[in-house]
Amino acid sequence: ERVSRGETPILVSDDGLCRLAVIGWLKTVDWLQWYDFQAEPGGVLGSQPHPRGSIECLSVLEGELEVEVGEVIEVARAGETLRYRGDRPHAIRNRGATIAQATMVCILKASAMD
């Protein structure tokens, strides 16, 4: 199966500054989601909790991204990966002065992280 750039579904954050290109297979969306994530400076992608046990993996390719889950805030720079609970309210922010890009994989209905 080949999907062209023009056929790739694109989701945009509420603030219009973050873009999620759906690069995963749409047939697995109920349990596995895979995105190319890009955030302009100041962009925020806020998410409500996914199903219990969900985990997100964010691998930063360019720039710097901040992830907030509950009261915990972590920062990842290019070459670093954050893995965090997706079953709680969470947000990804670009606090940097340049565009940030990452690969994001969401595993829904996975075992709960400790």
PDB file of C-alpha atoms in Angstrom:
ATOM      1  CA  GLU A   1       0.000   0.000   0.000  1.00  0.00           C
ATOM      2  CA  ARG A   2       1.339   3.411  -0.937  1.00  0.00           C
ATOM      3  CA  VAL A   3      -0.087   6.627   0.513  1.00  0.00           C
ATOM      4  CA  SER A   4       0.901   9.920  -1.059  1.00  0.00           C
ATOM      5  CA  ARG A   5       1.563  13.079   0.922  1.00  0.00           C
ATOM      6  CA  GLY A   6      -1.756  14.513  -0.294  1.00  0.00           C
ATOM      7  CA  GLU A   7      -3.652  11.425   0.941  1.00  0.00           C
ATOM      8  CA  THR A   8      -2.122  11.421   4.441  1.00  0.00           C
ATOM      9  CA  PRO A   9      -4.704  12.581   7.007  1.00  0.00           C
ATOM     10  CA  ILE A  10      -3.594  15.682   8.950  1.00  0.00           C
ATOM     11  CA  LEU A  11      -4.936  16.680  12.381  1.00  0.00           C
ATOM     12  CA  VAL A  12      -4.386  20.197  13.749  1.00  0.00           C
ATOM     13  CA  SER A  13      -4.309  21.295  17.405  1.00  0.00           C
ATOM     14  CA  ASP A  14      -6.891  23.720  18.788  1.00  0.00           C
ATOM     15  CA  ASP A  15      -4.345  26.573  18.674  1.00  0.00           C
ATOM     16  CA  GLY A  16      -3.486  25.791  15.025  1.00  0.00           C
ATOM     17  CA  LEU A  17       0.238  25.515  15.842  1.00  0.00           C
ATOM     18  CA  CYS A  18       0.624  21.726  16.036  1.00  0.00           C
ATOM     19  CA  ARG A  19       0.161  19.271  13.192  1.00  0.00           C
ATOM     20  CA  LEU A  20      -0.222  15.495  13.380  1.00  0.00           C
ATOM     21  CA  ALA A  21       0.225  13.592  10.123  1.00  0.00           C
ATOM     22  CA  VAL A  22      -1.364  10.159  10.515  1.00  0.00           C
ATOM     23  CA  ILE A  23       1.392   7.878   9.223  1.00  0.00           C
ATOM     24  CA  GLY A  24       0.180   4.727  10.968  1.00  0.00           C
ATOM     25  CA  TRP A  25      -2.173   2.232   9.405  1.00  0.00           C
ATOM     26  CA  LEU A  26      -5.763   3.379   9.858  1.00  0.00           C
ATOM     27  CA  LYS A  27      -6.891  -0.225  10.421  1.00  0.00           C
ATOM     28  CA  THR A  28      -4.973  -0.270  13.760  1.00  0.00           C
ATOM     29  CA  VAL A  29      -6.233   3.088  15.079  1.00  0.00           C
ATOM     30  CA  ASP A  30      -8.195   1.413  17.892  1.00  0.00           C
ATOM     31  CA  TRP A  31      -5.015   0.058  19.505  1.00  0.00           C
ATOM     32  CA  LEU A  32      -1.973   1.596  17.744  1.00  0.00           C
ATOM     33  CA  GLN A  33      -1.577   5.134  16.414  1.00  0.00           C
ATOM     34  CA  TRP A  34       1.569   6.491  14.748  1.00  0.00           C
ATOM     35  CA  TYR A  35       2.074  10.166  13.889  1.00  0.00           C
ATOM     36  CA  ASP A  36       4.574  12.620  12.468  1.00  0.00           C
ATOM     37  CA  PHE A  37       4.229  15.512  14.954  1.00  0.00           C
ATOM     38  CA  GLN A  38       5.280  19.091  14.243  1.00  0.00           C
ATOM     39  CA  ALA A  39       4.851  22.100  16.536  1.00  0.00           C
ATOM     40  CA  GLU A  40       5.470  25.760  15.848  1.00  0.00           C
ATOM     41  CA  PRO A  41       7.021  27.795  18.690  1.00  0.00           C
ATOM     42  CA  GLY A  42       4.403  28.186  21.431  1.00  0.00           C
ATOM     43  CA  GLY A  43       2.255  25.348  20.064  1.00  0.00           C
ATOM     44  CA  VAL A  44       0.351  23.127  22.493  1.00  0.00           C
ATOM     45  CA  LEU A  45      -1.346  19.809  21.815  1.00  0.00           C
ATOM     46  CA  GLY A  46      -3.625  19.008  24.742  1.00  0.00           C
ATOM     47  CA  SER A  47      -5.231  15.590  25.053  1.00  0.00           C
ATOM     48  CA  GLN A  48      -7.938  14.113  27.213  1.00  0.00           C
ATOM     49  CA  PRO A  49      -7.212  10.673  28.700  1.00  0.00           C
ATOM     50  CA  HIS A  50      -7.093   7.740  26.307  1.00  0.00           C
ATOM     51  CA  PRO A  51      -8.286   4.269  27.443  1.00  0.00           C
ATOM     52  CA  ARG A  52      -6.867   2.896  30.700  1.00  0.00           C
ATOM     53  CA  GLY A  53      -3.321   1.614  30.287  1.00  0.00           C
ATOM     54  CA  SER A  54      -2.540   3.716  27.205  1.00  0.00           C
ATOM     55  CA  ILE A  55       1.074   4.768  26.675  1.00  0.00           C
ATOM     56  CA  GLU A  56       2.498   7.439  24.380  1.00  0.00           C
ATOM     57  CA  CYS A  57       6.065   7.410  23.073  1.00  0.00           C
ATOM     58  CA  LEU A  58       7.410  10.736  21.779  1.00  0.00           C
ATOM     59  CA  SER A  59      10.782  10.664  19.981  1.00  0.00           C
ATOM     60  CA  VAL A  60      12.057  14.173  19.255  1.00  0.00           C
ATOM     61  CA  LEU A  61      13.779  14.568  15.883  1.00  0.00           C
ATOM     62  CA  GLU A  62      14.300  18.348  15.900  1.00  0.00           C
ATOM     63  CA  GLY A  63      13.951  21.038  18.540  1.00  0.00           C
ATOM     64  CA  GLU A  64      12.716  20.561  22.091  1.00  0.00           C
ATOM     65  CA  LEU A  65       9.338  19.467  23.454  1.00  0.00           C
ATOM     66  CA  GLU A  66       7.833  19.539  26.922  1.00  0.00           C
ATOM     67  CA  VAL A  67       5.337  16.900  28.044  1.00  0.00           C
ATOM     68  CA  GLU A  68       3.036  17.439  31.009  1.00  0.00           C
ATOM     69  CA  VAL A  69       1.105  14.569  32.608  1.00  0.00           C
ATOM     70  CA  GLY A  70      -0.672  15.579  35.797  1.00  0.00           C
ATOM     71  CA  GLU A  71       1.829  17.491  37.916  1.00  0.00           C
ATOM     72  CA  VAL A  72       4.879  15.995  36.165  1.00  0.00           C
ATOM     73  CA  ILE A  73       6.701  17.918  33.416  1.00  0.00           C
ATOM     74  CA  GLU A  74       9.562  16.410  31.385  1.00  0.00           C
ATOM     75  CA  VAL A  75      11.554  17.902  28.507  1.00  0.00           C
ATOM     76  CA  ALA A  76      13.046  16.022  25.555  1.00  0.00           C
ATOM     77  CA  ARG A  77      15.522  17.356  23.033  1.00  0.00           C
ATOM     78  CA  ALA A  78      16.465  16.037  19.587  1.00  0.00           C
ATOM     79  CA  GLY A  79      17.553  12.416  19.899  1.00  0.00           C
ATOM     80  CA  GLU A  80      15.615  11.787  23.131  1.00  0.00           C
ATOM     81  CA  THR A  81      12.392   9.850  23.752  1.00  0.00           C
ATOM     82  CA  LEU A  82       9.748  10.270  26.439  1.00  0.00           C
ATOM     83  CA  ARG A  83       7.332   7.461  27.311  1.00  0.00           C
ATOM     84  CA  TYR A  84       4.383   8.444  29.460  1.00  0.00           C
ATOM     85  CA  ARG A  85       0.875   7.553  30.473  1.00  0.00           C
ATOM     86  CA  GLY A  86      -1.753   8.526  27.949  1.00  0.00           C
ATOM     87  CA  ASP A  87      -4.635   7.553  30.219  1.00  0.00           C
ATOM     88  CA  ARG A  88      -4.448  10.853  32.097  1.00  0.00           C
ATOM     89  CA  PRO A  89      -4.893  14.389  30.762  1.00  0.00           C
ATOM     90  CA  HIS A  90      -1.627  15.334  29.039  1.00  0.00           C
ATOM     91  CA  ALA A  91      -0.109  18.038  26.866  1.00  0.00           C
ATOM     92  CA  ILE A  92       2.857  18.448  24.525  1.00  0.00           C
ATOM     93  CA  ARG A  93       4.323  21.972  24.230  1.00  0.00           C
ATOM     94  CA  ASN A  94       6.980  23.597  22.106  1.00  0.00           C
ATOM     95  CA  ARG A  95       8.586  26.141  24.453  1.00  0.00           C
ATOM     96  CA  GLY A  96      11.508  26.633  22.043  1.00  0.00           C
ATOM     97  CA  ALA A  97      12.100  29.348  19.471  1.00  0.00           C
ATOM     98  CA  THR A  98      12.190  26.946  16.497  1.00  0.00           C
ATOM     99  CA  ILE A  99       9.879  24.350  14.984  1.00  0.00           C
ATOM    100  CA  ALA A 100       9.977  21.009  16.798  1.00  0.00           C
ATOM    101  CA  GLN A 101       9.398  17.691  15.066  1.00  0.00           C
ATOM    102  CA  ALA A 102       8.871  14.243  16.555  1.00  0.00           C
ATOM    103  CA  THR A 103       7.523  10.790  15.904  1.00  0.00           C
ATOM    104  CA  MET A 104       4.687   9.896  18.261  1.00  0.00           C
ATOM    105  CA  VAL A 105       3.370   6.381  18.820  1.00  0.00           C
ATOM    106  CA  CYS A 106       0.268   5.834  20.965  1.00  0.00           C
ATOM    107  CA  ILE A 107      -0.315   2.312  22.258  1.00  0.00           C
ATOM    108  CA  LEU A 108      -3.905   2.110  23.430  1.00  0.00           C
ATOM    109  CA  LYS A 109      -5.099  -0.546  25.859  1.00  0.00           C
ATOM    110  CA  ALA A 110      -1.508  -1.482  26.777  1.00  0.00           C
ATOM    111  CA  SER A 111      -0.555  -2.674  30.257  1.00  0.00           C
ATOM    112  CA  ALA A 112      -0.453   0.144  32.802  1.00  0.00           C
ATOM    113  CA  MET A 113       2.964   1.669  33.446  1.00  0.00           C
ATOM    114  CA  ASP A 114       4.329   1.706  36.992  1.00  0.00           C
TER     115      ASP A 114
END
